[in-house]
CSV table of C-alpha atoms in Angstrom, one decimal:
chain,number,residue,atom,x,y,z
A,1,UNK,CA,0.0,0.0,0.0
A,2,UNK,CA,1.4,3.4,-1.0
A,3,UNK,CA,1.7,6.0,1.7
A,4,UNK,CA,0.6,9.6,1.0
A,5,UNK,CA,2.4,12.4,2.7
A,6,UNK,CA,0.6,15.8,2.6
A,7,UNK,CA,4.1,17.3,2.4
A,8,UNK,CA,4.9,15.6,-0.9
A,9,UNK,CA,5.7,17.9,-3.8
A,10,UNK,CA,6.6,20.8,-1.4
A,11,UNK,CA,10.1,22.1,-0.7
A,12,UNK,CA,11.8,19.5,1.5
A,13,UNK,CA,13.6,20.2,4.8
A,14,UNK,CA,17.3,19.6,4.8
A,15,UNK,CA,17.2,17.3,7.8
A,16,UNK,CA,19.6,17.3,10.7
A,17,UNK,CA,22.2,19.5,8.9
A,18,UNK,CA,19.9,22.5,9.2
A,19,UNK,CA,19.3,22.2,12.9
A,20,UNK,CA,21.1,24.6,15.3
A,21,UNK,CA,22.9,23.4,18.4
A,22,UNK,CA,22.3,26.1,21.0
A,23,UNK,CA,23.9,24.1,23.8
A,24,UNK,CA,27.0,26.1,24.7
A,25,UNK,CA,28.9,27.8,22.0
A,26,UNK,CA,26.9,28.3,18.8
A,27,UNK,CA,28.8,27.6,15.5
A,28,UNK,CA,28.0,30.7,13.6
A,29,UNK,CA,30.3,29.6,10.9
A,30,UNK,CA,27.9,26.9,9.9
A,31,UNK,CA,25.2,28.8,8.0
A,32,UNK,CA,23.3,25.7,6.9
A,33,UNK,CA,21.7,25.6,10.3
A,34,UNK,CA,20.1,29.0,9.6
A,35,UNK,CA,18.2,28.0,6.5
A,36,UNK,CA,15.0,29.7,7.8
A,37,UNK,CA,11.4,30.0,6.6
A,38,UNK,CA,10.7,33.5,5.2
A,39,UNK,CA,7.2,34.9,4.9
A,40,UNK,CA,5.8,37.3,2.2
A,41,UNK,CA,6.1,35.2,-1.0
A,42,UNK,CA,2.5,34.6,-1.9
A,43,UNK,CA,1.1,33.9,-5.4
A,44,UNK,CA,-2.6,34.1,-6.1
A,45,UNK,CA,-4.3,32.4,-9.0
A,46,UNK,CA,-8.0,32.2,-10.1
A,47,UNK,CA,-9.1,28.8,-11.3
A,48,UNK,CA,-12.5,30.1,-12.4
A,49,UNK,CA,-14.8,33.0,-11.8
A,50,UNK,CA,-18.6,32.7,-11.2
A,51,UNK,CA,-20.3,31.3,-14.3
A,52,UNK,CA,-23.3,33.5,-13.7
A,53,UNK,CA,-21.3,36.6,-14.7
A,54,UNK,CA,-19.3,34.9,-17.5
A,55,UNK,CA,-19.6,35.7,-21.2
A,56,UNK,CA,-21.5,32.5,-21.7
A,57,UNK,CA,-24.4,33.8,-19.5
A,58,UNK,CA,-24.2,37.6,-19.8
A,59,UNK,CA,-23.1,37.6,-23.5
A,60,UNK,CA,-19.8,37.9,-25.3
A,61,UNK,CA,-18.4,41.5,-24.9
A,62,UNK,CA,-21.1,42.4,-22.3
A,63,UNK,CA,-20.2,44.9,-19.6
A,64,UNK,CA,-20.4,42.3,-16.9
A,65,UNK,CA,-18.2,39.7,-18.6
A,66,UNK,CA,-15.6,42.4,-19.3
A,67,UNK,CA,-15.8,43.6,-15.7
A,68,UNK,CA,-15.3,40.0,-14.5
A,69,UNK,CA,-12.2,39.5,-16.7
A,70,UNK,CA,-10.7,42.8,-15.4
A,71,UNK,CA,-11.5,41.8,-11.8
A,72,UNK,CA,-9.8,38.4,-12.1
A,73,UNK,CA,-6.7,40.0,-13.6
A,74,UNK,CA,-6.6,42.5,-10.6
A,75,UNK,CA,-6.9,39.6,-8.2
A,76,UNK,CA,-4.0,37.7,-9.7
A,77,UNK,CA,-1.6,40.5,-10.6
A,78,UNK,CA,-2.2,43.1,-7.8
A,79,UNK,CA,-2.4,40.6,-5.0
A,80,UNK,CA,-0.6,41.7,-1.9
A,81,UNK,CA,-1.6,39.3,0.8
A,82,UNK,CA,-4.1,36.9,2.3
A,83,UNK,CA,-5.2,36.4,6.0
A,84,UNK,CA,-7.8,34.3,7.8
A,85,UNK,CA,-6.3,30.8,7.6
A,86,UNK,CA,-6.6,29.1,10.9
A,87,UNK,CA,-4.2,26.7,12.6
A,88,UNK,CA,-4.9,23.0,12.9
A,89,UNK,CA,-6.5,22.4,16.3
A,90,UNK,CA,-7.0,19.5,18.7
A,91,UNK,CA,-9.4,18.7,21.6
A,92,UNK,CA,-8.4,16.6,24.5
A,93,UNK,CA,-10.3,14.3,26.9
A,94,UNK,CA,-9.4,13.8,30.5
A,95,UNK,CA,-8.4,10.5,32.2
A,96,UNK,CA,-8.3,10.6,35.9
A,97,UNK,CA,-8.2,8.2,38.9
A,98,UNK,CA,-9.8,10.9,41.1
A,99,UNK,CA,-6.4,12.1,42.3
A,100,UNK,CA,-4.2,12.7,39.3
A,101,UNK,CA,-5.3,13.7,35.7
A,102,UNK,CA,-3.9,13.4,32.2
A,103,UNK,CA,-5.3,15.0,29.0
A,104,UNK,CA,-4.9,13.1,25.7
A,105,UNK,CA,-5.9,14.2,22.2
A,106,UNK,CA,-9.2,12.6,21.1
A,107,UNK,CA,-10.2,14.9,18.3
A,108,UNK,CA,-8.3,16.9,15.6
A,109,UNK,CA,-9.9,19.5,13.4
A,110,UNK,CA,-8.8,21.8,10.6
A,111,UNK,CA,-10.5,24.9,9.2
A,112,UNK,CA,-13.6,24.3,7.1
A,113,UNK,CA,-15.8,27.4,6.7
A,114,UNK,CA,-13.3,30.2,6.4
A,115,UNK,CA,-13.6,34.0,6.3
A,116,UNK,CA,-10.5,35.2,4.5
A,117,UNK,CA,-9.3,38.7,3.7
A,118,UNK,CA,-7.5,39.3,0.4
A,119,UNK,CA,-5.4,42.5,0.2
A,120,UNK,CA,-4.9,44.2,-3.1
A,121,UNK,CA,-3.1,47.3,-4.3
A,122,UNK,CA,-5.6,50.1,-4.5
A,123,UNK,CA,-9.1,50.7,-6.0
A,124,UNK,CA,-9.0,51.7,-9.6
A,125,UNK,CA,-10.5,54.9,-11.1
A,126,UNK,CA,-13.8,53.7,-12.4
A,127,UNK,CA,-14.2,51.5,-9.2
A,128,UNK,CA,-13.6,48.2,-10.9
A,129,UNK,CA,-13.5,46.2,-7.7
A,130,UNK,CA,-16.5,47.7,-5.9
A,131,UNK,CA,-18.6,47.7,-9.1
A,132,UNK,CA,-17.8,44.0,-9.6
A,133,UNK,CA,-18.7,43.1,-6.0
A,134,UNK,CA,-22.0,45.0,-6.3
A,135,UNK,CA,-22.8,43.3,-9.6
A,136,UNK,CA,-22.0,39.9,-8.1
A,137,UNK,CA,-24.2,40.4,-5.0
A,138,UNK,CA,-27.1,41.7,-7.1
A,139,UNK,CA,-26.6,38.8,-9.4
A,140,UNK,CA,-27.1,36.1,-6.7
A,141,UNK,CA,-29.8,38.0,-4.8
A,142,UNK,CA,-31.6,41.3,-5.5
A,143,UNK,CA,-31.2,43.4,-2.3
A,144,UNK,CA,-34.8,44.7,-2.4
A,145,UNK,CA,-36.7,41.6,-3.5
A,146,UNK,CA,-34.3,38.8,-2.4
A,147,UNK,CA,-35.0,37.0,-5.7
A,148,UNK,CA,-32.1,35.4,-7.6
A,149,UNK,CA,-31.9,37.2,-10.9
A,150,UNK,CA,-28.5,36.7,-12.5
A,151,UNK,CA,-29.0,40.3,-13.6
A,152,UNK,CA,-31.8,39.3,-16.0
A,153,UNK,CA,-30.1,36.2,-17.4
A,154,UNK,CA,-32.4,33.6,-15.8
A,155,UNK,CA,-35.4,34.4,-18.0
A,156,UNK,CA,-36.0,36.6,-21.0
A,157,UNK,CA,-39.6,37.1,-22.3
A,158,UNK,CA,-40.6,34.2,-20.1
A,159,UNK,CA,-38.1,31.9,-21.7
A,160,UNK,CA,-35.6,30.1,-19.5
A,161,UNK,CA,-32.0,31.0,-20.3
A,162,UNK,CA,-30.0,29.3,-17.5
A,163,UNK,CA,-30.9,27.0,-14.6
A,164,UNK,CA,-29.5,28.9,-11.5
A,165,UNK,CA,-27.6,27.1,-8.8
A,166,UNK,CA,-24.8,27.7,-6.2
A,167,UNK,CA,-22.3,26.0,-8.5
A,168,UNK,CA,-22.7,28.9,-10.9
A,169,UNK,CA,-22.0,31.5,-8.2
A,170,UNK,CA,-18.5,30.8,-6.9
A,171,UNK,CA,-14.9,31.4,-7.4
A,172,UNK,CA,-12.2,28.8,-6.9
A,173,UNK,CA,-8.8,30.1,-6.0
A,174,UNK,CA,-5.2,28.7,-5.9
A,175,UNK,CA,-3.1,30.3,-3.1
A,176,UNK,CA,0.6,29.4,-3.2
A,177,UNK,CA,3.4,30.3,-0.8
A,178,UNK,CA,6.9,29.9,-2.2
A,179,UNK,CA,10.4,30.2,-0.7
A,180,UNK,CA,12.6,33.3,-1.3
A,181,UNK,CA,13.5,32.0,-4.8
A,182,UNK,CA,10.0,32.1,-6.0
A,183,UNK,CA,10.4,28.6,-7.5
A,184,UNK,CA,9.9,26.1,-4.6
A,185,UNK,CA,6.5,25.8,-2.9
A,186,UNK,CA,6.4,26.0,0.8
A,187,UNK,CA,2.6,25.5,1.1
A,188,UNK,CA,-0.6,25.7,-1.0
A,189,UNK,CA,-4.3,25.9,-0.6
A,190,UNK,CA,-7.2,25.7,-3.0
A,191,UNK,CA,-10.0,28.0,-1.7
A,192,UNK,CA,-13.1,26.2,-2.9
A,193,UNK,CA,-16.6,27.8,-3.3
A,194,UNK,CA,-15.3,31.3,-2.6
A,195,UNK,CA,-17.7,34.3,-2.6
A,196,UNK,CA,-17.1,38.0,-1.9
A,197,UNK,CA,-19.4,39.0,1.0
A,198,UNK,CA,-19.7,42.8,0.6
A,199,UNK,CA,-19.4,45.7,-1.9
A,200,UNK,CA,-17.6,48.8,-0.6
A,201,UNK,CA,-19.9,51.7,-1.2
A,202,UNK,CA,-18.6,53.8,1.7
A,203,UNK,CA,-15.7,54.9,-0.5
A,204,UNK,CA,-18.3,57.3,-2.2
A,205,UNK,CA,-18.4,59.3,1.0
A,206,UNK,CA,-16.6,62.7,0.7
A,207,UNK,CA,-15.2,65.4,2.9
A,208,UNK,CA,-14.0,68.7,1.5
A,209,UNK,CA,-10.3,68.9,1.4
A,210,UNK,CA,-9.8,65.2,2.1
A,211,UNK,CA,-8.3,63.4,-0.9
A,212,UNK,CA,-7.0,59.9,-0.6
A,213,UNK,CA,-6.5,56.7,-2.5
A,214,UNK,CA,-8.7,53.8,-1.4
A,215,UNK,CA,-7.1,50.7,0.1
A,216,UNK,CA,-8.6,47.4,-0.9
A,217,UNK,CA,-9.3,44.5,1.5
A,218,UNK,CA,-11.7,41.9,0.2
A,219,UNK,CA,-13.8,39.7,2.5
A,220,UNK,CA,-14.5,36.2,1.1
A,221,UNK,CA,-16.2,33.1,2.4
A,222,UNK,CA,-14.3,30.0,1.3
A,223,UNK,CA,-13.6,26.4,2.0
A,224,UNK,CA,-9.8,25.9,2.2
A,225,UNK,CA,-8.3,22.5,1.2
A,226,UNK,CA,-4.8,21.2,1.4
A,227,UNK,CA,-3.6,17.9,-0.2
A,228,UNK,CA,-0.8,16.3,-2.2
A,229,UNK,CA,-2.7,17.0,-5.4
A,230,UNK,CA,-3.0,20.7,-4.4
A,231,UNK,CA,0.8,20.8,-4.0
A,232,UNK,CA,1.2,19.4,-7.5
A,233,UNK,CA,-1.1,22.0,-9.0
A,234,UNK,CA,0.6,24.8,-7.1
A,235,UNK,CA,4.1,23.6,-8.1
A,236,UNK,CA,3.2,23.4,-11.8
A,237,UNK,CA,1.4,26.8,-11.7
A,238,UNK,CA,4.5,28.5,-10.2
A,239,UNK,CA,6.7,27.0,-12.9
A,240,UNK,CA,4.3,28.2,-15.6
A,241,UNK,CA,4.1,31.8,-14.5
A,242,UNK,CA,6.2,34.3,-16.4
A,243,UNK,CA,7.6,36.3,-13.4
A,244,UNK,CA,10.5,38.6,-13.7
A,245,UNK,CA,12.7,37.8,-10.7
A,246,UNK,CA,15.9,39.6,-11.9
A,247,UNK,CA,15.4,43.4,-12.2
A,248,UNK,CA,18.5,43.8,-14.4
A,249,UNK,CA,16.6,41.7,-17.0
A,250,UNK,CA,13.4,43.8,-16.8
A,251,UNK,CA,12.1,45.9,-19.6
A,252,UNK,CA,10.7,49.0,-17.9
A,253,UNK,CA,7.7,50.9,-19.3
A,254,UNK,CA,7.9,54.5,-20.4
A,255,UNK,CA,4.9,56.9,-20.0
A,256,UNK,CA,4.7,59.0,-23.1
A,257,UNK,CA,1.2,60.4,-22.7
A,258,UNK,CA,0.1,58.7,-25.8
A,259,UNK,CA,-2.7,56.1,-25.1
A,260,UNK,CA,-5.1,54.3,-27.4
A,261,UNK,CA,-8.5,55.1,-25.8
A,262,UNK,CA,-10.4,52.7,-27.9
A,263,UNK,CA,-12.5,50.6,-25.6
A,264,UNK,CA,-10.8,47.6,-24.0
A,265,UNK,CA,-7.6,48.3,-25.8
A,266,UNK,CA,-4.4,49.5,-24.1
A,267,UNK,CA,-1.2,50.5,-25.8
A,268,UNK,CA,1.8,51.2,-23.7
A,269,UNK,CA,5.5,51.5,-24.5
A,270,UNK,CA,8.5,49.7,-23.1
A,271,UNK,CA,12.2,50.4,-23.4
A,272,UNK,CA,13.5,48.3,-26.2
A,273,UNK,CA,10.3,46.4,-26.6
A,274,UNK,CA,7.9,46.1,-29.6
A,275,UNK,CA,4.8,48.2,-29.8
A,276,UNK,CA,1.5,46.5,-30.3
A,277,UNK,CA,-1.0,47.9,-32.8
A,278,UNK,CA,-4.2,46.0,-33.7
A,279,UNK,CA,-2.8,42.8,-32.3
A,280,UNK,CA,0.4,43.0,-34.4
A,281,UNK,CA,3.9,43.6,-33.1
A,282,UNK,CA,5.5,46.6,-34.8
A,283,UNK,CA,8.8,48.5,-34.3
A,284,UNK,CA,9.9,49.5,-30.8
A,285,UNK,CA,8.7,52.8,-29.6
A,286,UNK,CA,12.1,53.7,-28.1
A,287,UNK,CA,14.6,51.2,-29.6
A,288,UNK,CA,13.8,51.4,-33.3
A,289,UNK,CA,13.9,48.6,-35.7
A,290,UNK,CA,12.4,45.1,-35.6
A,291,UNK,CA,12.7,43.2,-32.3
A,292,UNK,CA,13.5,39.5,-32.9
A,293,UNK,CA,14.4,38.5,-29.3
A,294,UNK,CA,11.3,37.0,-27.8
A,295,UNK,CA,12.5,37.8,-24.3
A,296,UNK,CA,11.8,41.5,-25.0
A,297,UNK,CA,8.1,40.9,-25.8
A,298,UNK,CA,5.9,42.7,-23.2
A,299,UNK,CA,4.3,40.4,-20.7
A,300,UNK,CA,0.6,40.1,-20.3
A,301,UNK,CA,-0.4,42.7,-23.0
A,302,UNK,CA,-4.1,43.5,-23.0
A,303,UNK,CA,-5.4,43.6,-26.6
A,304,UNK,CA,-9.1,44.2,-26.8
A,305,UNK,CA,-9.8,42.6,-23.4
A,306,UNK,CA,-7.9,39.4,-24.2
A,307,UNK,CA,-5.1,38.3,-21.9
A,308,UNK,CA,-2.0,36.9,-23.5
A,309,UNK,CA,0.8,34.8,-22.0
A,310,UNK,CA,-1.1,34.1,-18.9
A,311,UNK,CA,-1.1,30.5,-17.4
A,312,UNK,CA,-4.4,28.6,-17.1
A,313,UNK,CA,-4.8,26.0,-14.4
A,314,UNK,CA,-5.8,22.5,-15.8
A,315,UNK,CA,-4.3,19.6,-13.9
A,316,UNK,CA,-4.0,16.2,-15.6
A,317,UNK,CA,-1.6,14.5,-13.2
A,318,UNK,CA,0.9,13.9,-16.0
A,319,UNK,CA,3.7,16.3,-14.8
A,320,UNK,CA,4.5,15.9,-11.1
A,321,UNK,CA,7.4,17.7,-9.4
A,322,UNK,CA,8.8,17.3,-6.0
A,323,UNK,CA,9.8,20.2,-3.7
A,324,UNK,CA,13.2,20.5,-5.4
A,325,UNK,CA,11.6,20.7,-8.9
A,326,UNK,CA,12.5,17.1,-9.9
A,327,UNK,CA,10.0,15.6,-12.3
A,328,UNK,CA,8.4,12.3,-11.3
A,329,UNK,CA,6.0,10.1,-13.2
A,330,UNK,CA,2.6,9.8,-11.5
A,331,UNK,CA,-0.6,9.3,-13.4
A,332,UNK,CA,-2.8,8.9,-10.3
A,333,UNK,CA,-2.6,12.4,-8.8
A,334,UNK,CA,-5.7,14.2,-9.8
A,335,UNK,CA,-7.8,16.7,-7.8
A,336,UNK,CA,-11.0,14.8,-8.8
A,337,UNK,CA,-11.4,11.3,-10.1
A,338,UNK,CA,-14.2,12.2,-12.6
A,339,UNK,CA,-14.0,14.3,-15.7
A,340,UNK,CA,-12.7,17.4,-13.9
A,341,UNK,CA,-9.0,17.8,-13.7
A,342,UNK,CA,-6.3,20.4,-13.6
A,343,UNK,CA,-3.0,21.1,-15.4
A,344,UNK,CA,-1.0,24.2,-16.4
A,345,UNK,CA,-0.8,25.4,-19.9
A,346,UNK,CA,-0.2,28.7,-21.6
A,347,UNK,CA,-3.3,30.5,-22.9
């Protein structure tokens, strides 16, 4: 019988060589003993958004589906932190002879229903985040009537359009914590059945002479899970992301004041990078001539609302990596045994 360790496919501890001996004189010449865990390296991925606000329901190019696409990109790329994950806990029962007592663990629990807080950069002009949350909440329940409406997408002229259900009203998130290299995974969660619980309308309050940017902390209900399969998904996702870790190899943007204001199209310039017009790569805006080096191509360019060069999570169980990025063959690791599965691929 094969044994499953929930720590499989994560960064592995170095064993006894990384343990400090604090008895007497400490050998500060041995730095292997100070291989310590560092916080602050979180990566957030969206497996899927609510189907009820997708283009399939609201219509291709509709305001709601475009808003959802922008919101998902903000969640992934402007993610700053997450809190609300509880420790694993235990309950003990007492054994006593009437004089002496001992407590022994008889129950172990881990977090189920969670209230997590996702911290992002700042609210955008146009209130992308608060508008999306308001649209989502109104979609699942009208605040005045308490009917489920999907913003008019359930029925049209008394004709059924979509059969509503909780399965069409949730996000599923992948939350990954890496080490300080950004490559090896220290821990990972999938936050199942996630829903934002409020829409920030208080930002519309004003006071003369008080002008501030608005911080964003999103409250979500979620069901966090951890498993060997989650570790595999997280490891492959991190490997697929195109993250610039070396600033000396980064192609900085230049603000020229020239912006294509056509709806859903954004043109921006980068030093030595090609300029994108109508979906085609043309000469560089600063470094003239044709760019042939693919490493200078801008990352994640928005062209008419379509994301490019962004990983999509689909796990098949074919590519499995351990915590040190060594590929293993394992066809049995799947998040679900049915038709649903995950892997990583480029969109």
